[in-house]
Amino acid sequence: MPAIYLDHAATSFPKPPCVAAAMTEYLTHVGANINRGNYGAAQQAELVALRLRRRLCELFDFADPTHVVLTPGNTWGLNLVLGGALHPGDHCVVSGMEHNAVMRPLQQLVRQGVTFTRVPCDGAGFLDLRALEAAFRPNTRLVVLAHASNVSGTLQDAAAVGKLCAERGVPFCLDAAQTAGHLPLSFRELGLSALSVPAHKGLLGPQGLGALLLAPDFAKALTPYVTGGTGSASDSEEQPAYLPDKFEPGTPNLPGIYGWEAALAWLQDVGVAAVRAHDLALSRRFLDGLADLPGVRLAGPADPARRVGVFSLDFVGRDNAEIAYRLETDYGILTRCGLHCAPAAHKTLGTFPRGTVRFSTGWSTTEADIDAALAAIRALTAE
């Protein structure tokens, strides 16, 4: 039977056809590195990289393409922020819903003398803003927040967090892994110092690429986490202080850059508002279908407006891993079972250590896909 792909929280699939075409164009007809040559092919590649930075500025209401740092992925970008901003004696604030892309580097930094406060969230995963206010200390140097949970889809009030950070002069980094491309985001309106996004999820690009948007004052204070050749200031053994070179050592993923630039052009034509409307319609359909099903517990909010299209189900009294296996083998439905690299979120939601079966939607998901998933869930819970 044809597969129904409901694992878009891991990576979007299929990509728009223009993504593979652009990557093939680079590999077949361009092949040059950027910042390392003045010949035509190298200049062409540099223009595509600049177009990519500009498209990211347009998508995220950001002013300066030189402060759009291209990274090997969202995890790399978050590591750059954490490791570059926090030093021994500093304090960081995170939520109880963070992914291990934040928690693992932060735990490493604890061993170097950094401390952190984990702000509690309620049973649906929403941040306690009063507890956040109480978490600030004189040595707080950074707040990091997952905009939406990769486990439950819970959508946080990032604007309220940004306001609290601005009032205290504390930099605010938003992990938009599950929201970038799925709903409109404004770097300026959210009061951000840093925004980290992956290419391969809602932004529809290839894996192994991401971007980190940095406010000028934050970027100036940030210590590079990796240094090396940039093709610029080659007379010096010191890393250039200007952006993006300060944070972009080594050879970039140019096939990925070509593919991502094409994906963002496609996404801009469709419009992020249209994607959000599509996601909301599918979420309502899925949540309505779950409402009367016994033996299934939804982790996270039941209101589509307060979430993204990521749904974790706990099949009460059943082995969730077996359910995920049966969904694929009997019904052709592809999900992800387990703890989703986010044990803190599962502890908050009450699904640790069992984990959940996660269904996640994207632009290519149809109403028929949702109906097929609901029919399979009904059949399995009726056994």
Coordinates of C-alpha atoms in Angstrom, one line a residue:
M1 CA 0.0 0.0 0.0
P2 CA 1.2 3.6 -0.6
A3 CA 2.8 5.1 2.5
I4 CA 1.2 8.0 4.3
Y5 CA 4.0 10.2 5.7
L6 CA 3.1 11.8 9.0
D7 CA 6.6 12.5 10.4
H8 CA 7.0 16.1 9.2
A9 CA 8.3 17.1 12.7
A10 CA 11.4 15.1 11.9
T11 CA 11.8 16.3 8.4
S12 CA 9.4 17.5 5.7
F13 CA 8.8 15.1 2.8
P14 CA 8.4 15.2 -0.1
K15 CA 10.2 18.4 -0.9
P16 CA 9.0 20.7 -3.7
P17 CA 10.5 19.4 -7.0
C18 CA 12.5 22.7 -7.4
V19 CA 14.7 21.7 -4.4
A20 CA 16.3 18.6 -6.1
A21 CA 16.5 20.5 -9.4
A22 CA 18.5 23.4 -7.8
M23 CA 20.8 21.0 -6.0
T24 CA 21.4 19.1 -9.3
E25 CA 22.1 22.4 -11.1
Y26 CA 24.8 23.2 -8.6
L27 CA 26.4 19.8 -8.7
T28 CA 26.2 19.5 -12.5
H29 CA 26.9 23.0 -13.7
V30 CA 28.5 25.1 -10.9
G31 CA 30.6 23.2 -8.4
A32 CA 32.5 26.2 -7.2
N33 CA 33.1 27.3 -3.6
I34 CA 32.2 30.8 -2.4
N35 CA 34.7 33.4 -1.1
R36 CA 37.5 31.5 -2.7
G37 CA 37.4 32.6 -6.4
N38 CA 36.5 35.5 -8.6
Y39 CA 35.5 33.5 -11.7
G40 CA 32.0 33.3 -12.9
A41 CA 30.8 30.1 -11.3
A42 CA 32.1 31.2 -7.8
Q43 CA 30.3 34.5 -8.2
Q44 CA 27.1 32.7 -9.2
A45 CA 27.3 30.6 -6.1
E46 CA 27.9 33.7 -4.0
L47 CA 24.8 35.3 -5.4
V48 CA 22.6 32.3 -4.6
A49 CA 23.9 32.3 -1.0
L50 CA 23.1 36.0 -0.7
R51 CA 19.6 35.4 -2.1
L52 CA 19.1 32.7 0.5
R53 CA 20.1 35.1 3.3
R54 CA 17.8 37.8 1.9
R55 CA 14.9 35.4 1.7
L56 CA 15.4 34.4 5.4
C57 CA 15.4 38.1 6.2
E58 CA 12.1 38.6 4.4
L59 CA 10.5 35.5 6.1
F60 CA 11.5 36.5 9.6
D61 CA 11.2 40.3 9.5
F62 CA 15.0 40.7 9.9
A63 CA 17.0 43.7 8.7
D64 CA 20.5 42.6 7.8
P65 CA 21.5 39.6 5.6
T66 CA 25.1 39.8 6.8
H67 CA 23.8 38.7 10.3
V68 CA 22.1 35.6 8.8
V69 CA 24.6 32.9 9.6
L70 CA 24.3 29.7 7.7
T71 CA 24.9 26.7 9.9
P72 CA 25.2 22.9 9.5
G73 CA 21.8 22.7 11.2
N74 CA 19.6 23.9 14.0
T75 CA 21.5 21.9 16.7
W76 CA 24.7 23.5 15.5
G77 CA 23.2 27.0 15.7
L78 CA 21.8 26.4 19.2
N79 CA 25.3 25.1 20.3
L80 CA 26.8 28.3 18.9
V81 CA 24.5 30.5 20.9
L82 CA 24.9 28.5 24.2
G83 CA 28.6 28.0 24.0
G84 CA 29.3 31.4 22.7
A85 CA 27.2 33.4 25.1
L86 CA 27.6 31.5 28.4
H87 CA 30.8 31.4 30.4
P88 CA 31.7 30.2 33.9
G89 CA 29.6 32.0 36.5
D90 CA 26.8 32.8 34.0
H91 CA 23.2 31.7 34.5
C92 CA 20.8 30.6 31.7
V93 CA 17.0 30.1 31.8
V94 CA 15.2 27.4 29.8
S95 CA 11.7 25.8 29.9
G96 CA 10.7 22.4 30.9
M97 CA 9.9 21.5 27.3
E98 CA 13.3 21.9 25.7
H99 CA 14.8 19.5 23.2
N100 CA 18.2 17.8 23.8
A101 CA 19.7 20.2 21.2
V102 CA 19.5 22.7 24.1
M103 CA 19.8 20.5 27.1
R104 CA 22.8 18.4 26.2
P105 CA 25.1 21.4 25.4
L106 CA 23.7 23.1 28.5
Q107 CA 24.6 20.2 30.7
Q108 CA 28.1 20.2 29.2
L109 CA 28.4 23.9 30.2
V110 CA 27.2 23.1 33.7
R111 CA 30.4 21.1 34.1
Q112 CA 32.3 24.2 33.1
G113 CA 30.7 26.4 35.8
V114 CA 27.5 27.6 34.1
T115 CA 24.2 27.3 36.0
F116 CA 20.6 27.1 34.6
T117 CA 17.0 27.3 35.8
R118 CA 14.4 25.1 34.2
V119 CA 11.1 27.0 34.3
P120 CA 8.1 24.6 34.9
C121 CA 5.3 24.2 32.4
D122 CA 1.8 23.0 32.9
G123 CA 0.4 19.6 31.9
A124 CA -0.2 20.8 28.4
G125 CA 3.3 22.1 28.1
F126 CA 2.7 25.8 28.4
L127 CA 5.4 27.9 30.1
D128 CA 4.5 29.4 33.6
L129 CA 5.3 33.1 32.9
R130 CA 5.2 34.0 36.6
A131 CA 7.8 31.3 37.3
L132 CA 9.9 32.7 34.4
E133 CA 9.8 36.2 36.0
A134 CA 11.1 34.7 39.3
A135 CA 13.9 32.7 37.5
F136 CA 15.9 35.8 36.5
R137 CA 19.1 36.4 38.5
P138 CA 21.7 39.2 38.4
N139 CA 24.0 36.9 36.4
T140 CA 21.3 35.6 33.9
R141 CA 22.9 36.0 30.5
L142 CA 20.5 34.1 28.2
V143 CA 17.0 32.7 27.9
V144 CA 16.4 29.9 25.4
L145 CA 12.9 28.7 24.5
A146 CA 11.5 26.1 22.1
H147 CA 8.8 28.1 20.3
A148 CA 6.7 24.9 19.8
S149 CA 7.3 21.5 21.2
N150 CA 8.5 18.7 18.9
V151 CA 6.6 16.3 21.2
S152 CA 3.2 17.9 21.8
G153 CA 3.0 20.8 19.4
T154 CA 2.5 23.2 22.3
L155 CA 3.0 26.8 21.0
Q156 CA 4.6 29.1 23.5
D157 CA 3.9 32.9 23.9
A158 CA 7.2 34.0 22.6
A159 CA 6.2 37.6 22.5
A160 CA 5.5 37.6 26.3
V161 CA 8.9 36.0 26.9
G162 CA 10.6 38.5 24.7
K163 CA 9.0 41.4 26.6
L164 CA 10.2 40.0 30.0
C165 CA 13.7 39.6 28.6
A166 CA 13.8 43.1 27.1
E167 CA 12.7 44.6 30.4
R168 CA 15.7 42.9 32.1
G169 CA 18.2 43.4 29.3
V170 CA 18.7 39.6 28.9
P171 CA 19.2 38.2 25.4
F172 CA 16.5 35.9 24.2
C173 CA 17.1 33.0 21.8
L174 CA 14.2 31.3 20.1
D175 CA 14.4 27.7 18.8
A176 CA 12.0 27.8 15.9
A177 CA 12.6 24.2 14.7
Q178 CA 8.8 23.4 14.7
T179 CA 7.4 26.8 13.8
A180 CA 9.7 28.2 11.0
G181 CA 7.7 28.0 7.8
H182 CA 4.6 26.9 9.6
L183 CA 3.5 30.3 10.9
P184 CA 4.5 33.9 10.5
L185 CA 7.5 34.9 12.7
S186 CA 8.9 38.4 13.3
F187 CA 12.4 38.7 14.8
R188 CA 11.6 42.3 15.6
E189 CA 8.2 41.9 17.2
L190 CA 9.3 38.9 19.3
G191 CA 12.2 40.9 20.8
L192 CA 14.8 38.3 19.8
S193 CA 18.5 38.4 20.1
A194 CA 18.9 35.1 18.2
L195 CA 16.6 32.9 16.1
S196 CA 17.7 29.4 15.1
V197 CA 16.0 27.5 12.4
P198 CA 16.6 24.2 10.4
A199 CA 16.3 24.0 6.7
H200 CA 14.7 20.6 6.5
K201 CA 11.5 20.9 8.4
G202 CA 8.8 23.6 7.7
L203 CA 11.3 25.5 5.5
L204 CA 11.2 22.6 3.1
G205 CA 15.0 22.5 2.3
P206 CA 17.5 19.6 2.5
Q207 CA 19.0 18.2 5.7
G208 CA 22.3 19.3 7.1
L209 CA 21.7 23.0 6.9
G210 CA 20.2 25.7 9.1
A211 CA 20.4 29.4 9.9
L212 CA 21.1 31.6 12.9
L213 CA 19.8 35.1 12.8
L214 CA 21.7 37.4 15.2
A215 CA 20.9 40.9 16.6
P216 CA 24.1 43.0 16.1
D217 CA 24.8 43.6 19.8
F218 CA 24.4 40.0 20.6
A219 CA 26.5 38.9 17.7
K220 CA 29.3 41.2 18.7
A221 CA 29.4 39.7 22.2
L222 CA 29.2 36.1 21.0
T223 CA 32.3 34.0 21.0
P224 CA 32.8 31.9 17.9
Y225 CA 32.4 28.2 18.8
V226 CA 34.3 26.9 15.7
T227 CA 37.0 28.9 13.8
G228 CA 38.9 28.4 10.6
G229 CA 39.3 29.4 7.0
T230 CA 36.7 31.8 5.6
G231 CA 38.4 32.9 2.4
S232 CA 38.5 36.4 3.9
A233 CA 41.2 38.3 5.9
S234 CA 43.5 35.5 4.9
D235 CA 46.6 37.5 6.0
S236 CA 45.5 36.9 9.6
E237 CA 45.4 33.8 11.8
E238 CA 42.6 35.4 13.8
Q239 CA 39.0 34.8 13.0
P240 CA 37.4 37.8 11.2
A241 CA 35.3 39.9 13.6
Y242 CA 32.7 40.8 11.0
L243 CA 29.6 38.8 10.0
P244 CA 28.8 36.3 8.6
D245 CA 32.5 35.3 8.4
K246 CA 32.9 35.4 12.2
F247 CA 30.6 32.3 12.5
E248 CA 31.0 30.6 9.1
P249 CA 34.4 28.8 9.0
G250 CA 35.1 26.1 6.4
T251 CA 33.4 25.1 3.2
P252 CA 29.6 25.6 3.3
N253 CA 27.1 23.1 2.1
L254 CA 26.6 24.7 -1.3
P255 CA 24.3 22.0 -2.8
G256 CA 22.1 22.5 0.3
I257 CA 22.3 26.3 -0.1
Y258 CA 21.0 26.0 -3.7
G259 CA 18.3 23.6 -2.7
W260 CA 17.2 25.7 0.3
E261 CA 17.1 29.0 -1.7
A262 CA 14.8 27.3 -4.2
A263 CA 12.6 25.9 -1.4
L264 CA 12.2 29.4 0.2
A265 CA 11.3 30.9 -3.2
W266 CA 8.6 28.2 -3.5
L267 CA 7.5 28.9 0.1
Q268 CA 7.3 32.6 -0.4
D269 CA 5.1 32.0 -3.5
V270 CA 2.7 29.8 -1.5
G271 CA 2.8 32.1 1.5
V272 CA 3.4 31.2 5.2
A273 CA -0.1 32.4 6.1
A274 CA -1.5 29.8 3.6
V275 CA 0.6 27.1 5.2
R276 CA -0.7 28.1 8.7
A277 CA -4.3 27.9 7.5
H278 CA -3.6 24.5 6.0
D279 CA -2.0 23.3 9.2
L280 CA -5.0 24.6 11.3
A281 CA -7.5 22.9 9.1
L282 CA -5.7 19.5 9.4
S283 CA -5.3 20.0 13.1
R284 CA -9.0 20.6 13.7
R285 CA -9.8 17.5 11.6
F286 CA -7.4 15.3 13.5
L287 CA -8.3 16.6 17.0
D288 CA -12.1 16.3 16.2
G289 CA -11.6 12.7 15.2
L290 CA -9.7 11.9 18.4
A291 CA -12.3 13.5 20.7
D292 CA -14.5 10.4 21.1
L293 CA -11.9 7.7 21.0
P294 CA -11.4 5.7 24.2
G295 CA -8.0 4.3 25.1
V296 CA -6.0 7.2 23.5
R297 CA -4.6 10.1 25.5
L298 CA -3.5 13.3 23.7
A299 CA -0.4 14.9 25.1
G300 CA -0.6 18.7 24.8
P301 CA -3.4 21.2 24.0
A302 CA -6.7 20.4 22.3
D303 CA -7.1 23.9 20.9
P304 CA -5.6 24.0 17.3
A305 CA -4.8 27.7 17.7
R306 CA -2.4 27.0 20.6
R307 CA -0.4 24.4 18.8
V308 CA 1.3 23.3 15.6
G309 CA 0.6 20.1 13.7
V310 CA 2.5 17.8 16.0
F311 CA 0.4 15.3 18.0
S312 CA 1.6 12.8 20.6
L313 CA -0.7 10.0 21.5
D314 CA -0.3 7.6 24.4
F315 CA -2.2 4.4 23.7
V316 CA -3.3 3.5 27.3
G317 CA -2.6 0.0 28.3
R318 CA -0.8 -0.8 25.0
D319 CA 2.8 -0.8 23.9
N320 CA 3.2 2.4 21.9
A321 CA 6.1 0.9 19.9
E322 CA 3.9 -1.9 18.8
I323 CA 1.2 0.5 17.8
A324 CA 3.6 2.5 15.7
Y325 CA 4.8 -0.7 14.1
R326 CA 1.3 -1.8 13.3
L327 CA 0.4 1.6 11.9
E328 CA 3.2 1.1 9.3
T329 CA 2.8 -2.6 8.5
D330 CA -1.0 -2.8 8.5
Y331 CA -2.0 0.7 7.4
G332 CA 1.1 2.3 5.7
I333 CA 1.1 5.2 8.1
L334 CA 4.6 6.5 9.1
T335 CA 4.9 8.0 12.5
R336 CA 7.7 8.3 15.1
C337 CA 7.5 6.5 18.5
G338 CA 9.6 7.1 21.5
L339 CA 10.9 10.1 23.5
H340 CA 11.7 12.3 20.5
C341 CA 15.1 13.5 21.9
A342 CA 13.1 15.5 24.5
P343 CA 12.9 13.7 27.8
A344 CA 12.2 16.9 29.7
A345 CA 9.1 17.5 27.6
H346 CA 7.9 14.0 28.2
K347 CA 8.4 14.4 31.9
T348 CA 6.4 17.6 31.8
L349 CA 3.6 15.9 29.8
G350 CA 3.5 12.8 32.0
T351 CA 4.6 10.4 29.2
F352 CA 8.1 9.6 30.5
P353 CA 9.5 7.0 30.2
R354 CA 6.8 5.3 28.0
G355 CA 7.1 7.9 25.2
T356 CA 4.3 8.4 22.7
V357 CA 3.4 7.8 19.1
R358 CA 3.8 11.1 17.2
F359 CA 1.8 12.1 14.2
S360 CA 3.0 15.3 12.5
T361 CA 1.6 17.1 9.4
G362 CA 3.1 19.3 6.7
W363 CA 2.1 21.1 3.5
S364 CA 1.9 17.8 1.5
T365 CA -0.5 16.2 4.1
T366 CA -4.1 15.9 2.9
E367 CA -7.4 15.5 4.6
A368 CA -7.5 11.9 3.2
D369 CA -4.2 11.3 5.0
I370 CA -5.8 12.5 8.3
D371 CA -8.9 10.4 7.8
A372 CA -6.8 7.3 7.1
A373 CA -4.8 7.9 10.2
L374 CA -7.9 8.3 12.3
A375 CA -9.4 5.1 10.8
A376 CA -6.3 3.2 11.7
I377 CA -6.2 4.5 15.3
R378 CA -9.9 3.5 15.7
A379 CA -9.2 0.0 14.4
L380 CA -6.2 -0.5 16.6
T381 CA -7.9 0.8 19.8
A382 CA -10.9 -1.4 19.1
E383 CA -8.9 -4.6 19.2

